[in-house]
Coordinates of C-alpha atoms in Angstrom, one line a residue:
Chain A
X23 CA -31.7 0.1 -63.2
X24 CA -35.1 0.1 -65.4
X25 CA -37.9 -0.7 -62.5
X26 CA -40.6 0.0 -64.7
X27 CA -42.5 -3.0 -66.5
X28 CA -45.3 -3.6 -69.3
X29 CA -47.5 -5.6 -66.9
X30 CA -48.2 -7.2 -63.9
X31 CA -47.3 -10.6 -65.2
X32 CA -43.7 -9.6 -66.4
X33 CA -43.0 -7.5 -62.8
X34 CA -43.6 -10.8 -61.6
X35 CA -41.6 -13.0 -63.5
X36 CA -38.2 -14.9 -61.9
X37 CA -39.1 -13.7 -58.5
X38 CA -42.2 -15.8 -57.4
X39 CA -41.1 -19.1 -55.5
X40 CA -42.9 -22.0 -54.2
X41 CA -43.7 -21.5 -50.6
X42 CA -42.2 -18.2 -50.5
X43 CA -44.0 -15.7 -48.2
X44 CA -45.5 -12.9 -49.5
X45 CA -47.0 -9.3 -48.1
X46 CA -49.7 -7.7 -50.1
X47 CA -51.5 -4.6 -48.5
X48 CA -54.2 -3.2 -48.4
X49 CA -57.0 -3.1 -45.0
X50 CA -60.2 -5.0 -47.1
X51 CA -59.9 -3.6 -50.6
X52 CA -59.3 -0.4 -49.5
X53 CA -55.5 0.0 -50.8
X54 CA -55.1 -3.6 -52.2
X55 CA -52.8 -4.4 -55.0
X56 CA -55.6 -6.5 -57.2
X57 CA -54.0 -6.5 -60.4
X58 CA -50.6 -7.9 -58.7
X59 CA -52.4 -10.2 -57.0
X60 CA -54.6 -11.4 -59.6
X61 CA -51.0 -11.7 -61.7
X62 CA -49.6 -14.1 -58.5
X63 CA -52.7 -15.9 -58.9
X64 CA -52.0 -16.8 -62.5
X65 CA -48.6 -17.5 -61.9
X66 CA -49.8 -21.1 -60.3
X67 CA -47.1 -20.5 -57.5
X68 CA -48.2 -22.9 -54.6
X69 CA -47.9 -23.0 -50.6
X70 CA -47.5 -19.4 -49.9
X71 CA -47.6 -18.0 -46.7
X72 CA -49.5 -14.4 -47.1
X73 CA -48.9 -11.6 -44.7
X74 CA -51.7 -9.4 -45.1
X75 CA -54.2 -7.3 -42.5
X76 CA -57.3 -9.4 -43.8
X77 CA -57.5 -12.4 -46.3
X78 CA -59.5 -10.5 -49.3
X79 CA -63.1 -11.3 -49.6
X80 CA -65.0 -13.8 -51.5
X81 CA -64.2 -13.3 -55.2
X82 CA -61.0 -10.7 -54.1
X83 CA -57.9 -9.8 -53.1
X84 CA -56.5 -13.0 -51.6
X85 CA -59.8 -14.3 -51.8
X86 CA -58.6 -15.6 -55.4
X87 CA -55.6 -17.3 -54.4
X88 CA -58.1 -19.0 -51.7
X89 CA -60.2 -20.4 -54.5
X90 CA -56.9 -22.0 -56.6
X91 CA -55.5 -23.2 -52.7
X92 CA -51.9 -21.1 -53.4
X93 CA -52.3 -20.6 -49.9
X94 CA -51.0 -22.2 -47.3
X95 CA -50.4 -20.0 -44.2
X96 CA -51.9 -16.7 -43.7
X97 CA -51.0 -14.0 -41.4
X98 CA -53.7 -11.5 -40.3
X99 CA -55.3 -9.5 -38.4
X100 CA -59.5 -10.1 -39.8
X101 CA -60.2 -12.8 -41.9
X102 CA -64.3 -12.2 -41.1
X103 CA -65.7 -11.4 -44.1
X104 CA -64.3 -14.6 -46.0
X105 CA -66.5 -17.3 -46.1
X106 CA -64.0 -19.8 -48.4
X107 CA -61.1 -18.6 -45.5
X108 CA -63.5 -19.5 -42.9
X109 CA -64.5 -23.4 -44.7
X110 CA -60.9 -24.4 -45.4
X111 CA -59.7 -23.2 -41.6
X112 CA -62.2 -25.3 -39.9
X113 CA -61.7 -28.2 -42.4
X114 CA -58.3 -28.2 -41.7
X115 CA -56.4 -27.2 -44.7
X116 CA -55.5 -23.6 -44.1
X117 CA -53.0 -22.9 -41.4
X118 CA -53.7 -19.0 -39.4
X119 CA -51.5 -17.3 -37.5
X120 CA -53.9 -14.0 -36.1
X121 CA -51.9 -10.9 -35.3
X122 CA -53.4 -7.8 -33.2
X123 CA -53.6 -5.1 -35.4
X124 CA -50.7 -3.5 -34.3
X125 CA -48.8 -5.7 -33.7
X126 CA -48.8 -6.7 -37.2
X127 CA -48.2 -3.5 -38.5
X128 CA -45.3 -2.8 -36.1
X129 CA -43.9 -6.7 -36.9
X130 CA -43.6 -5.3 -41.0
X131 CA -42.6 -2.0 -39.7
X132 CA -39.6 -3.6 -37.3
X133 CA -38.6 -6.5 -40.4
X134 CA -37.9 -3.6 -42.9
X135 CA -35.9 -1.3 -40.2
X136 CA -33.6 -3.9 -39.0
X137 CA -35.6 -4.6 -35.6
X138 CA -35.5 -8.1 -34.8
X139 CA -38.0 -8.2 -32.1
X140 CA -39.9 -5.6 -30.1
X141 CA -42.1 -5.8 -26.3
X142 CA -45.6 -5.1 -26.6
X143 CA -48.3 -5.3 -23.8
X144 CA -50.6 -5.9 -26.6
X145 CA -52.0 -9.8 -26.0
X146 CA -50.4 -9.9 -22.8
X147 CA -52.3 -12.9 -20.5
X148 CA -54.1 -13.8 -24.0
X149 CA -54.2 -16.9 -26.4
X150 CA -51.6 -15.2 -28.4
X151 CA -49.0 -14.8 -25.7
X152 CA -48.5 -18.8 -25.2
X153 CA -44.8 -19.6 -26.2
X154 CA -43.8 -15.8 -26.3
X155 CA -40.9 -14.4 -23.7
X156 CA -42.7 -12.2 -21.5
X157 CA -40.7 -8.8 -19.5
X158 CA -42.0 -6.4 -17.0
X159 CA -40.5 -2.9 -17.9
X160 CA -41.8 -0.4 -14.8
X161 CA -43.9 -2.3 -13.5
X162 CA -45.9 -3.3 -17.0
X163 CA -46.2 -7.1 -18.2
X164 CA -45.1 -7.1 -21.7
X165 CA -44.3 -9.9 -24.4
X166 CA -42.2 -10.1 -27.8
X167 CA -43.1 -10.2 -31.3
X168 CA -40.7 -10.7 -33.7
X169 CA -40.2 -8.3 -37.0
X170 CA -41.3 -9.9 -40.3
X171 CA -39.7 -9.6 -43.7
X172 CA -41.1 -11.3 -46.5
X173 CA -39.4 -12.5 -49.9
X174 CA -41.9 -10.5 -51.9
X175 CA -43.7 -7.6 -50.7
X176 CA -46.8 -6.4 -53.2
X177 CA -48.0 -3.0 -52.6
X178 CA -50.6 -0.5 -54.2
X179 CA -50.0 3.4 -54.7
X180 CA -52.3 6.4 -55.6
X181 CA -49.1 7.8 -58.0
X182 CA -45.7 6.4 -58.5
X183 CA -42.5 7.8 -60.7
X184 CA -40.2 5.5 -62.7
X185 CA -37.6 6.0 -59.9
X186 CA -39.9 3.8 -57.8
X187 CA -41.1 6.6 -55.3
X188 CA -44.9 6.0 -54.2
X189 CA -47.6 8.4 -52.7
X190 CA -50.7 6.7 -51.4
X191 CA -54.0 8.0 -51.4
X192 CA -56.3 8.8 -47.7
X193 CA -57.2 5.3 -45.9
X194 CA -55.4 3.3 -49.2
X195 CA -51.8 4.5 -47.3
X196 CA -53.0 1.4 -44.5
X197 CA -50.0 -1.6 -44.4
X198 CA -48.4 -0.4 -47.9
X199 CA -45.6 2.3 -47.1
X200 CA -44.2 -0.6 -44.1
X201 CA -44.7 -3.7 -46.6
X202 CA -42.7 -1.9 -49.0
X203 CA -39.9 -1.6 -46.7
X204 CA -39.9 -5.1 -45.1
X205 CA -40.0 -7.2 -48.4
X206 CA -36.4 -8.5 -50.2
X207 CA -37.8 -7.7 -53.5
X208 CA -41.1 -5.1 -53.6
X209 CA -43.0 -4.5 -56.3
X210 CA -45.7 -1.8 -56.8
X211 CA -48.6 -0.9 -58.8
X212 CA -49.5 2.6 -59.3
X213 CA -52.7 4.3 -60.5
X214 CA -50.7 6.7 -62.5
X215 CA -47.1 6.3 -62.8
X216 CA -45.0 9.9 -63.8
X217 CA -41.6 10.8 -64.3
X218 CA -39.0 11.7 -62.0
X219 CA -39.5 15.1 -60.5
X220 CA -43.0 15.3 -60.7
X221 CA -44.1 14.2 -57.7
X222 CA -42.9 17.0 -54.7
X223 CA -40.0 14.9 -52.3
X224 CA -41.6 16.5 -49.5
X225 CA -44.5 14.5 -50.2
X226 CA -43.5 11.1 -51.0
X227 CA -44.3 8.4 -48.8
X228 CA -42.4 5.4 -49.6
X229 CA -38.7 6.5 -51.2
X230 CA -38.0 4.4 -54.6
X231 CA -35.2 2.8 -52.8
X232 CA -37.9 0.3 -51.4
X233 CA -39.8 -0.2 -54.6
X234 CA -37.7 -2.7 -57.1
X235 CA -40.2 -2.7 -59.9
X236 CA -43.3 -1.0 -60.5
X237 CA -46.3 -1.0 -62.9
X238 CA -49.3 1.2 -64.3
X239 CA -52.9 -0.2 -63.0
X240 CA -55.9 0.6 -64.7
X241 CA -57.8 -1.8 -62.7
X242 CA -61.0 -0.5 -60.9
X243 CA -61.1 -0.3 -57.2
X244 CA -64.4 -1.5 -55.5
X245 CA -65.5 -0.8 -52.5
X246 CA -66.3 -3.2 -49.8
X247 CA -69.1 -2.1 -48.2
X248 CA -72.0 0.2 -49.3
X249 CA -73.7 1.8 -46.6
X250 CA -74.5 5.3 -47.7
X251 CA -77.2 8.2 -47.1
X252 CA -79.8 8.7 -48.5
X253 CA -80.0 12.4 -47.6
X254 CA -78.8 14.8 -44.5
X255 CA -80.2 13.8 -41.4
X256 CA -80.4 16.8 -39.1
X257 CA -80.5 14.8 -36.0
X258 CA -76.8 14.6 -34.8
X259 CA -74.1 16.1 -35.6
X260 CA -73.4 12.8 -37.4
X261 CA -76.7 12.0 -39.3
X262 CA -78.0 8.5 -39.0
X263 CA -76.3 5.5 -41.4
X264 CA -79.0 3.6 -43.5
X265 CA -78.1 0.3 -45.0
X266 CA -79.0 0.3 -48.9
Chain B
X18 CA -85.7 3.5 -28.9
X19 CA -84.6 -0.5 -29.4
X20 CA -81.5 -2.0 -27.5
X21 CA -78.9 -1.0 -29.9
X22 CA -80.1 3.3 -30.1
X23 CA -80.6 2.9 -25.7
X24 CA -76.7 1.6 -25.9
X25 CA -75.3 4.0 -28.5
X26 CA -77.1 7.6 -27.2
X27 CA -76.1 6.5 -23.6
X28 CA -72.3 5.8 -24.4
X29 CA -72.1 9.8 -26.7
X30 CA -73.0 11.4 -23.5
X31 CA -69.7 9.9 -22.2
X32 CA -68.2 12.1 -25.0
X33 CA -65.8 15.2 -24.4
X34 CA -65.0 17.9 -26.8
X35 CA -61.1 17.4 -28.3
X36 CA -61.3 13.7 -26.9
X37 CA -59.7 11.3 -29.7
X38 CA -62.4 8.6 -30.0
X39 CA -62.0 5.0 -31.4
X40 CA -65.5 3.5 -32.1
X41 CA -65.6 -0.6 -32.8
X42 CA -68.0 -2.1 -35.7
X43 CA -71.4 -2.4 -35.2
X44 CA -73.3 -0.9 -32.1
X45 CA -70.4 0.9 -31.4
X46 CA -70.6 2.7 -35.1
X47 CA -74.0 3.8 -33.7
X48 CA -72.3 6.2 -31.5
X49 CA -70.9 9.1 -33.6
X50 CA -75.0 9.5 -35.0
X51 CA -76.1 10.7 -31.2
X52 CA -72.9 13.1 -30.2
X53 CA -74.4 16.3 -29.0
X54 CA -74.5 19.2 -31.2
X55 CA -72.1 20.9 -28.4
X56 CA -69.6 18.1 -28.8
X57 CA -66.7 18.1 -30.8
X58 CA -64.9 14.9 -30.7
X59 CA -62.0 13.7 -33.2
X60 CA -63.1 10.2 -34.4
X61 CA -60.3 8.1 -35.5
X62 CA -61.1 5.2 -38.0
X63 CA -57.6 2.5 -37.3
X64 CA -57.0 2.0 -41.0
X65 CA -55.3 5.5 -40.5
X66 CA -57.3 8.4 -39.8
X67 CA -58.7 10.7 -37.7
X68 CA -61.3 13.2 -38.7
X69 CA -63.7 10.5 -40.0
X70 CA -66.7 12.2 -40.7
X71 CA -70.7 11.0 -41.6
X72 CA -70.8 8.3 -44.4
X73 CA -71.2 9.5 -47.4
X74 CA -74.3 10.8 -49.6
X75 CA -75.0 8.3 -52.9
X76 CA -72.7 8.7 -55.8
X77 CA -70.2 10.4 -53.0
X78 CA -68.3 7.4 -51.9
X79 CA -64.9 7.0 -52.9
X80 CA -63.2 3.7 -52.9
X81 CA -59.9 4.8 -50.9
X82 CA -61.4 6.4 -47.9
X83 CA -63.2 4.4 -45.6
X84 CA -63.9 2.9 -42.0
X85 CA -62.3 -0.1 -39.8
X86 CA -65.3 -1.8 -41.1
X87 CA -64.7 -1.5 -44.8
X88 CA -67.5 1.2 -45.2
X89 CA -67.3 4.6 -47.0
X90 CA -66.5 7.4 -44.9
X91 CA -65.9 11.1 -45.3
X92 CA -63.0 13.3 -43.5
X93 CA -63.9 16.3 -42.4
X94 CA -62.1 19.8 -42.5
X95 CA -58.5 18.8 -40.8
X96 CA -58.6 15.1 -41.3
X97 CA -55.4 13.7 -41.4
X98 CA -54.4 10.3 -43.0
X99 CA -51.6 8.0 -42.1
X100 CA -50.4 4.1 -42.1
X101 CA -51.0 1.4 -39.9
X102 CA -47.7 1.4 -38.2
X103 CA -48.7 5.0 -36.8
X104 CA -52.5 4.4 -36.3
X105 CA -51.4 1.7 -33.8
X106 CA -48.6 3.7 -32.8
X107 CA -51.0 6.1 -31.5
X108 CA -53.5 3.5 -30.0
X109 CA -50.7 1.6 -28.4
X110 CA -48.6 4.4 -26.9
X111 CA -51.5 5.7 -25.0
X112 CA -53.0 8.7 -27.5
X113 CA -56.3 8.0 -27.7
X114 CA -58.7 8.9 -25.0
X115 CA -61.4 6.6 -25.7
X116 CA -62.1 3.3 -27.6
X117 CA -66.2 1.5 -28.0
X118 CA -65.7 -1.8 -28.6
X119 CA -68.6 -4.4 -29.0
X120 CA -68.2 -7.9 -26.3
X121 CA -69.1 -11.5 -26.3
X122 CA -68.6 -11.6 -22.8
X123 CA -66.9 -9.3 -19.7
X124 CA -66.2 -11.2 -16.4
X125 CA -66.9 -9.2 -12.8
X126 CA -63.6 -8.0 -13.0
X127 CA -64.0 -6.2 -16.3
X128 CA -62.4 -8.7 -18.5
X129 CA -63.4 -8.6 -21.8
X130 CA -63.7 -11.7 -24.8
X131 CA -65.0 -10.4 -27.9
X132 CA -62.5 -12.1 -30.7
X133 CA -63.7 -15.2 -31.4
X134 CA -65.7 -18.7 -30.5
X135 CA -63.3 -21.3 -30.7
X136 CA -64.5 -23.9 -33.5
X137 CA -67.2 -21.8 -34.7
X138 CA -66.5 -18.1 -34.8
X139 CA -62.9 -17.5 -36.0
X140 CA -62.9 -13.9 -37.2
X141 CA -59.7 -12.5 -35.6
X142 CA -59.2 -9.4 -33.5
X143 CA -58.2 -6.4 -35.5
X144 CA -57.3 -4.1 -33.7
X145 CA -59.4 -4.6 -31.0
X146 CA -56.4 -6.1 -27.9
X147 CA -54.0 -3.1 -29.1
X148 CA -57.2 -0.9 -28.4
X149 CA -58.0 -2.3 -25.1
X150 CA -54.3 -2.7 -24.1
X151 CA -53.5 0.7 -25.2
X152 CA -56.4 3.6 -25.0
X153 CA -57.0 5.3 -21.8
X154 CA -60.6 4.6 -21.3
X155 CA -62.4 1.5 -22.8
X156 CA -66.4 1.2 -23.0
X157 CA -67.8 -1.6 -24.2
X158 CA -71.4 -1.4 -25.9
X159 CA -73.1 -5.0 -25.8
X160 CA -76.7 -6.3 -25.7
X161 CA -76.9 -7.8 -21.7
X162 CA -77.7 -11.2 -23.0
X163 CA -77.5 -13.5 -26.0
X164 CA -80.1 -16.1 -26.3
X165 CA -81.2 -15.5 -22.6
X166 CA -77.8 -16.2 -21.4
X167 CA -76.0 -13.4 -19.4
X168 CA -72.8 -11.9 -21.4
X169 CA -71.7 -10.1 -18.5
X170 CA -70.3 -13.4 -16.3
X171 CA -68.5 -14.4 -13.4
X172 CA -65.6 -15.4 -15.6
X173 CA -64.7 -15.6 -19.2
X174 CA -65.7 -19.1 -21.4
X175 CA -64.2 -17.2 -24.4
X176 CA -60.8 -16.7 -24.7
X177 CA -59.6 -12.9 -23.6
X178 CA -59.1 -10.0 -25.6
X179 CA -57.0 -8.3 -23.1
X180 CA -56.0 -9.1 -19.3
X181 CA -56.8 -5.1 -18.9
X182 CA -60.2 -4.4 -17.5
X183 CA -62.6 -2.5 -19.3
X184 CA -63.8 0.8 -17.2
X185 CA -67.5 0.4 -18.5
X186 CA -70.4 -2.0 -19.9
X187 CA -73.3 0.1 -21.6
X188 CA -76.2 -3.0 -22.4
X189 CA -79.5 -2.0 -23.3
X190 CA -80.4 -2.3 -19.2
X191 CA -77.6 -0.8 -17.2
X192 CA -74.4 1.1 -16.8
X193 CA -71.8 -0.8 -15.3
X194 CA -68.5 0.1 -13.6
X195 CA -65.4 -1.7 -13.0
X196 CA -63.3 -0.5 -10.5
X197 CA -60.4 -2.2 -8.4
X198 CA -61.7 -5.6 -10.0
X199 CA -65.0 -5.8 -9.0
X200 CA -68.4 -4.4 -10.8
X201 CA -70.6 -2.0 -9.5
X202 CA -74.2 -1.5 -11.2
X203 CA -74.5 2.8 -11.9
X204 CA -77.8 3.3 -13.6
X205 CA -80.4 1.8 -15.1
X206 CA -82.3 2.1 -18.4
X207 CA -85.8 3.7 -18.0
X208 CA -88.7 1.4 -16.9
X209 CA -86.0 -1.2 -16.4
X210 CA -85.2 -2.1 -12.2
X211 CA -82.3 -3.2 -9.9
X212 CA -83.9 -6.3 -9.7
X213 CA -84.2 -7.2 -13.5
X214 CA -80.6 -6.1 -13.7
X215 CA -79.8 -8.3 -11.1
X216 CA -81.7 -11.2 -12.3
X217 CA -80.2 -11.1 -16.1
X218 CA -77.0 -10.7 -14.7
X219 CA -74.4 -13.9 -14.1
X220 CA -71.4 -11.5 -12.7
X221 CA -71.3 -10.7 -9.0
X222 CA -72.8 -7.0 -8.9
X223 CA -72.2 -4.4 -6.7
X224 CA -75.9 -2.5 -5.6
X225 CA -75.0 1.0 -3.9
X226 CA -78.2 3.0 -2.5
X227 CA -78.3 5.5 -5.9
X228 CA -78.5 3.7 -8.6
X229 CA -79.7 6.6 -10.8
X230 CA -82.1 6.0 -14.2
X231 CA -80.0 6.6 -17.7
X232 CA -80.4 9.5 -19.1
X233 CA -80.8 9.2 -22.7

């Protein structure tokens, strides 16, 4: 089977779906597949639920498909540093469902390995425990989250090979190599995209088995915050940050 | 030194050499800036790594390493990288020895509320209830009071992070313990007395005889 297409726009063709739920990693913009999402955007597809750590930023990332309302449902973890998310919650017409962290990633993780549901002391006594079965295991008050697997999962990669196998790159790795495995139909963008046998097995991340087609991004990344030094400090160990 | 440096220099002398340390946006960040020469401490970043080292100098910053908090980062000799699913693996199954978190409020018993104000603040928690769930000593770094109003309270307006107490509260006036659900005032800030800590405080507070000065 040929996974690899021209663009993002043809990788996405005949598998988007109204209301459909979709993954997309990426923690902020660090590891984010923009050029996928920028392609779902453009594809008009309405009332999507969105699994994904945070909810872009203004101007990014999901942030887009906030501005054309394609979004009807998001699932995160930290939607703070959206200020369109923030406006459409409070008015009303975005629906959240907040995950811990974790629990979140182990949700994806549990979807793509067959795990229907897992006990976590995570949220335990908290807002997010109300309607959830609770268990004591040794002593320990516990509650279960349920695994998640999405219709289409949308992950970036640092290199991929036409067999679909994906290496990520440092903190870019985040909520990709688990979205991959918990989506019915994944596909990836890769910043550059070999051929088989080029990448070393013993270092590959996500086996092509997950990945059902894949695409070569040009696309920039940004970063999300600058705070950088200006020069060593030789006060701590650490040096002291300076906002610029 | 303002509130925030008093809060961050007090909470690195907490800091152990190996100790795997989770540090919270914002005053927490502070932290790793005062950790004593002496000190070697394993800073994890929960986007999946430890070995996070200093930001970075201009023109250094790469787009696919960074912080919890979106900012460039560096890893340092021996860094490792990883996903989410094992970053949270780690924080949840009891791996890391210490998390910093920032509060809204902690109630006498330790109870901390730091993920959102409901109908005004709705920023979501991260990974902060898997890191006060999970890690085996939580401090939490907070101004004492917002708008004159005590954040350290008899209980909780906010909704919870976590039912699992906190062990300590570092604010710009005191060190405070919780132990067996009720808080004890350890030290001080310098210049700052028993009595102001009482009087800015809304939690019950326990007063033994040696209450000693922070050392900064």
């Amino acid at each position: 089977m040929k996974k690899v297409y021209p663009d993002a726009k043809a990788a996405l063709a005949g598998i988007v779906k109204e209301g459909m739920m979709v993954m997309a990693g990426g923690f902020g913009l660090c590891g984010m597949p923009e050029t996928l999402i920028k392609a779902l955007r453009d594809s008009g597809v309405k009332n999507l639920t969105c699994v994904s750590n945070n909810a872009g930023i203004d101007g990014a990332g999901l942030g887009l498909l906030l501005e054309t309302r394609q979004i009807k449902k998001m699932i995160a973890s930290y939607v703070g540093e959206n200020k369109l998310f923030a406006q459409q919650f409070l008015a009303g017409e975005l629906e959240i469902e907040f995950n811990p962290q974790g629990t979140m990633a182990e949700r994806i993780r549990a979807g793509g390995a067959g795990i229907p549901a897992f006990f976590t002391k995570t949220g335990v006594g908290t807002d997010i425990a109300k309607g959830k079965e609770e268990r004591t295991f040794n002593g320990e008050r516990y509650i279960m989250e349920t695994g998640l697997i999405a219709d289409l999962s949308l992950v970036h990669a640092w290199k991929g090979d036409t067999e679909g196998n994906l290496v990520y790159r440092k903190t870019a790795r985040n909520f990709n190599p688990m979205m991959a495995t918990a989506g019915r139909i994944t596909v990836a963008e890769v910043e550059h995209l070999v051929e088989p046998g080029e990448l070393d097995g013993d270092m590959i991340h996500t086996p092509g088995v997950y990945v059902q087609r894949i695409i070569h991004t040009t696309a920039e990344k940004r970063i999300e915050q600058r705070t950088l030094r200006k020069r060593p400090e030789p006060a701590g160990a650490y040096g002291t940050g300076e906002e610029v | 030194m303002n509130a925030q440096a008093i809060i961050a220099k007090r909470i690195a002398r907490e800091l152990r050499s190996g100790m795997l340390v989770n540090l919270g946006i914002g005053i927490p960040t502070m932290v790793a800036s005062y950790v004593p020469g002496d000190i070697h401490v394993f800073f994890q970043s929960e986007n999946g790594l430890i070995g996070t080292g200093p930001i970075p100098e201009q023109g250094m910053a790469h787009p696919t390493l960074t912080d919890a908090g979106g900012h460039p980062v560096t890893a340092l000799p021996g860094a490792s990288s990883f996903d989410s699913a094992m970053s949270f693996a780690l924080i949840r199954g009891g791996h890391l020895d210490l998390t910093v978190l920032g509060g809204l409020q902690v109630d006498q018993t330790g109870r901390l509320a730091n993920w959102m104000i409901p109908g005004k603040m709705i920023p979501g928690m991260g990974g902060a209830m898997d890191l006060v769930s999970g890690a085996k000593r939580v401090i939490v770094a907070m101004q004492h009071t917002a708008k004159g109003r005590s954040k350290i309270v008899g209980k909780c307006t906010l909704p919870l992070t976590s039912t699992r107490p906190v062990d300590m509260v570092v604010s710009e006036l005191a060190v405070i313990i919780f132990h067996n659900g009720s808080a004890t005032l350890s030290e001080t800030a310098p210049g700052v007395s028993v009595d102001d800590v009482i009087a800015a405080t809304q939690a019950q507070l326990k007063i033994p005889k040696d209450v000693r000065e922070m050392q900064l």
